C-alpha positions as CSV (number, residue, x, y, z in Angstrom):
1,M,9.8,33.7,-25.5
2,A,7.1,30.3,-26.2
3,Y,8.1,27.3,-24.9
4,T,7.5,23.6,-26.9
5,V,5.2,20.9,-24.5
6,G,8.7,19.1,-24.5
7,E,10.4,21.8,-23.3
8,V,8.4,23.0,-20.1
9,A,7.9,19.3,-19.4
10,K,11.6,18.8,-19.5
11,A,12.0,21.9,-17.0
12,A,9.6,21.0,-14.5
13,G,10.0,17.4,-14.2
14,V,7.1,16.4,-15.5
15,T,6.0,14.4,-18.7
16,V,4.6,15.4,-21.8
17,R,1.5,12.6,-21.0
18,T,1.3,14.5,-18.0
19,L,1.0,18.5,-19.7
20,H,-1.4,17.0,-21.9
21,H,-3.8,15.7,-19.6
22,Y,-3.1,19.2,-17.9
23,D,-4.7,20.9,-20.3
24,E,-7.3,18.2,-21.3
25,I,-9.2,19.0,-17.5
26,G,-8.2,22.9,-17.5
27,L,-5.9,22.9,-15.2
28,L,-3.0,24.3,-17.6
29,S,-4.2,24.9,-21.0
30,P,-1.5,26.2,-23.1
31,S,-1.4,30.3,-24.4
32,G,-1.0,29.4,-27.7
33,R,-0.7,26.9,-30.6
34,T,1.1,26.9,-34.1
35,P,-0.6,26.7,-37.3
36,A,-0.2,22.8,-37.4
37,G,-1.9,22.6,-33.8
38,Y,1.5,22.4,-31.7
39,R,0.8,23.8,-28.4
40,R,3.0,26.8,-27.3
41,Y,4.0,27.5,-23.0
42,D,4.9,31.0,-22.5
43,D,6.1,32.6,-18.9
44,A,2.8,33.0,-17.6
45,D,1.3,29.5,-18.6
46,L,4.9,28.3,-16.4
47,E,4.3,30.3,-14.0
48,R,1.1,28.3,-13.7
49,L,2.4,25.0,-13.6
50,Q,5.2,26.0,-11.0
51,L,2.0,26.7,-8.6
52,V,0.7,23.2,-9.9
53,R,3.5,21.3,-8.9
54,Y,3.8,23.4,-5.3
55,Y,0.1,21.9,-4.7
56,R,0.4,18.5,-6.2
57,E,3.8,18.0,-3.5
58,L,1.5,19.6,-1.1
59,G,-0.9,16.6,-1.7
60,F,-4.1,18.6,-3.7
61,P,-6.0,16.9,-5.7
62,L,-6.2,18.5,-9.1
63,E,-9.8,19.6,-9.2
64,E,-9.1,21.2,-5.9
65,I,-5.3,23.0,-7.7
66,T,-7.5,23.7,-10.2
67,A,-10.2,25.2,-8.4
68,I,-8.0,27.3,-6.5
69,L,-5.6,28.4,-9.1
70,D,-9.0,30.1,-10.7
71,D,-10.1,32.1,-8.5
72,P,-10.7,35.3,-9.5
73,H,-10.3,36.3,-5.8
74,A,-6.7,35.2,-5.6
75,D,-3.3,36.9,-6.3
76,P,0.0,34.8,-6.7
77,K,1.3,36.8,-3.2
78,A,-2.2,34.8,-2.0
79,H,-0.9,31.4,-3.5
80,L,2.9,31.9,-2.4
81,R,1.2,32.7,1.2
82,R,-0.8,29.8,1.6
83,Q,2.0,27.4,0.3
84,H,3.8,29.1,3.2
85,E,2.1,28.6,5.5
86,L,1.0,24.8,4.3
87,L,4.5,24.3,4.4
88,T,5.8,25.4,7.2
89,G,3.1,23.2,8.8
90,R,4.8,20.3,7.3
91,I,8.2,21.5,8.7
92,G,7.4,21.1,12.5
93,K,5.7,18.0,11.8
94,L,9.0,16.5,10.4
95,Q,10.8,18.5,13.3
96,E,9.1,16.6,15.9
97,M,8.9,13.5,14.3
98,V,12.9,13.4,13.3
99,A,13.7,14.4,16.3
100,A,12.1,11.0,17.8
101,I,13.6,9.2,15.3
102,E,17.3,10.5,16.5
103,L,16.3,9.9,20.3
104,A,15.1,6.3,19.0
105,L,18.5,5.5,17.6
106,E,20.5,6.5,20.6
107,A,18.6,3.6,22.3
108,R,17.1,1.0,21.9
109,R,14.4,1.3,24.5
110,M,14.2,4.2,25.3
111,S,10.2,4.9,26.2
112,I,10.0,1.6,28.0
113,R,8.6,3.0,30.8
114,L,6.0,5.0,29.1
115,T,2.6,5.0,28.5
116,P,0.7,5.1,25.1
117,Q,-0.9,8.1,26.3
118,E,2.0,9.3,27.7
119,R,3.9,7.7,24.2
120,F,2.0,10.3,21.8
121,E,2.2,13.2,24.6
122,V,6.2,13.3,24.1
123,F,6.6,11.3,20.3
124,G,3.3,12.7,18.7
125,D,2.8,10.0,16.2
126,A,6.2,8.8,15.1
127,D,7.2,5.5,16.4
128,P,10.9,5.5,18.1
129,E,10.3,1.9,18.5
130,A,10.2,1.7,15.1
131,Y,14.4,1.8,14.9
132,A,14.7,-0.1,18.4
133,E,16.4,-3.1,16.2
134,E,18.3,-1.0,13.6
135,A,19.4,0.8,16.7
136,E,21.2,-2.5,18.2
137,R,22.7,-3.3,14.6
138,R,24.4,-0.7,14.7
139,W,25.3,0.5,18.2
140,G,24.6,-2.6,20.4
141,D,27.8,-4.2,20.9
142,G,28.9,-0.6,22.2
143,E,29.8,1.0,26.1
144,A,27.9,3.5,24.4
145,Y,25.1,2.0,23.7
146,R,24.4,-0.3,26.5
147,E,25.4,2.9,29.2
148,S,22.4,4.8,27.3
149,S,19.7,1.6,27.2
150,R,20.3,1.8,30.8
151,R,19.8,5.4,31.0
152,T,16.5,5.6,29.7
153,A,14.9,2.4,31.0
154,G,13.9,4.2,33.9
155,Y,13.5,7.7,32.1
156,S,9.7,9.5,32.6
157,K,7.6,11.2,30.7
158,D,8.1,14.3,32.3
159,D,12.7,13.3,31.7
160,W,11.6,12.8,27.7
161,L,10.3,16.2,27.3
162,R,12.8,17.8,29.2
163,N,15.0,16.3,27.2
164,K,13.2,17.4,23.9
165,A,12.9,21.0,25.1
166,E,16.8,21.3,26.1
167,N,17.2,20.2,22.5
168,E,15.4,22.6,20.5
169,D,16.5,25.4,22.6
170,W,20.2,23.9,21.5
171,G,18.7,23.8,18.0
172,R,17.2,27.2,18.2
173,R,20.6,28.4,19.1
174,L,23.0,26.7,16.7
175,A,20.6,27.7,13.8
176,A,20.8,31.2,14.9
177,L,24.1,31.7,15.1
178,M,24.3,30.5,11.2
179,D,22.5,32.5,10.4
180,S,24.4,35.5,11.6
181,G,27.2,34.6,9.6
182,S,29.3,33.2,12.6
183,P,31.4,30.5,10.7
184,A,31.4,26.9,11.7
185,D,35.0,26.5,13.1
186,G,34.9,29.3,15.3
187,P,34.4,29.9,19.1
188,E,30.6,30.5,18.8
189,A,30.2,27.9,17.3
190,M,32.5,25.6,19.1
191,A,30.8,26.4,22.1
192,L,28.0,25.2,20.8
193,A,29.3,21.9,19.4
194,E,30.2,20.9,23.3
195,D,26.9,21.7,24.8
196,H,25.3,19.3,22.3
197,R,28.5,17.1,23.6
198,Q,27.8,17.5,27.2
199,L,24.1,17.4,26.3
200,I,24.6,13.6,25.0
201,S,26.6,12.8,27.9
202,R,24.0,14.0,30.4
203,W,20.8,12.2,29.2
204,F,22.9,9.3,27.2
205,Y,27.0,8.4,27.4
206,D,29.6,9.4,28.0
207,C,30.3,11.0,24.9
208,T,33.7,11.5,23.6
209,Y,35.3,13.7,21.2
210,E,36.1,10.5,19.2
211,I,32.0,9.7,19.2
212,H,31.4,13.0,19.4
213,T,33.3,13.8,15.4
214,G,31.8,9.9,14.8
215,L,28.6,11.0,15.2
216,A,28.8,14.1,13.2
217,D,30.3,12.4,10.2
218,M,26.6,10.4,10.8
219,Y,24.8,13.9,10.5
220,V,26.3,14.5,7.2
221,A,25.9,10.6,6.2
222,D,22.5,9.5,7.0
223,E,19.9,11.1,5.5
224,R,17.9,10.5,8.2
225,F,19.7,12.9,10.8
226,T,20.3,15.1,7.9
227,A,17.1,15.5,7.6
228,Y,16.8,16.9,11.2
229,F,19.1,19.2,11.2
230,E,18.0,21.1,7.4
231,S,14.2,20.8,8.4
232,I,15.6,23.1,11.3
233,R,17.8,25.6,8.8
234,P,19.2,24.8,5.6
235,G,23.2,23.7,5.6
236,L,22.9,23.2,9.3
237,A,23.7,19.4,9.2
238,A,27.3,20.1,7.8
239,Y,27.3,23.8,9.5
240,V,27.5,21.6,13.1
241,A,29.5,18.7,11.5
242,E,32.1,21.3,11.0
243,A,31.7,23.2,14.4
244,I,32.1,19.0,16.1
245,H,35.4,18.6,14.3
246,A,36.4,21.8,15.1
247,N,35.7,21.4,18.6
248,A,37.2,17.7,19.0
249,I,40.4,19.4,17.1
250,T,40.8,22.1,19.4
251,R,39.4,20.7,23.4
252,A,40.9,17.2,22.8
C-alpha cells in the first residue's frame, strides 16, 4: 500500500518538512513517486521510519542512524535487540533516579549526614536536595513530615542503602505479583500493600491507613511518583494504589 507524505507525517507524529529532510539526506527516501513527482511511501518505508524514531528518541544523531540502518550485516531483529538493550539500560537508570526523588519528597534533609562521595554512591546522579523545598512546602506543617525529618537526619550511608534495598525488593515482589495475574484487591496484593505501609512506618513516620491511602492517590496523580512505578512495570502505579485502598478498607 502506498502512502502520501502527509499521511506518513500524521501517522508518525512528525512534520512533512522533517520527512523531506530525511529524504534529502538519504535517511528515509520514499520507495516511489507519482508521475507528478509526489512522494509515495510503502510499508517497508514506514518500518524504517519507526526505527529512525526509536533511535532519535534514544538520542542518536541522524548521521549515525543512517549508518546503523544501512549496515548490510544488520537485520530487523538485531535493531530491535539493540534498542531493547539501550532502553533497558535507560530504565534502570531512571529507576534509581526516581527512587531517590521519592525519598527526597518524603523528608527535607534526608541525606544531611552523607559526604559527597556517599551521596553519589547511594543516589547516583540524582540530587535529592533538589526537591527539598517542594517537600517542605507540601508536608512541612505535618507531624509526619517533622518525624521523618528527625529520623532521617541521623541516617548513615548504610541506613540509606538498606532502605533502598528494601524498597527495590518490595517493588520486585509487587511487579511479580501483578505479572502473575493476581488482582489488586486480592489478599496477596493487600499483604504487599501492608508491607509497604510498615516499611514507611519503620523508616520515616507512623504511616496510618489514612496517610497511606493519601500516598496511593498521589502515586497516580503525581507524574513523578507514577513514573517510578511505571519504570518497574507498566500499570504498576494504578495496581499498587488499588491494593493500598483495598488493604485500608479491609484492615482499618
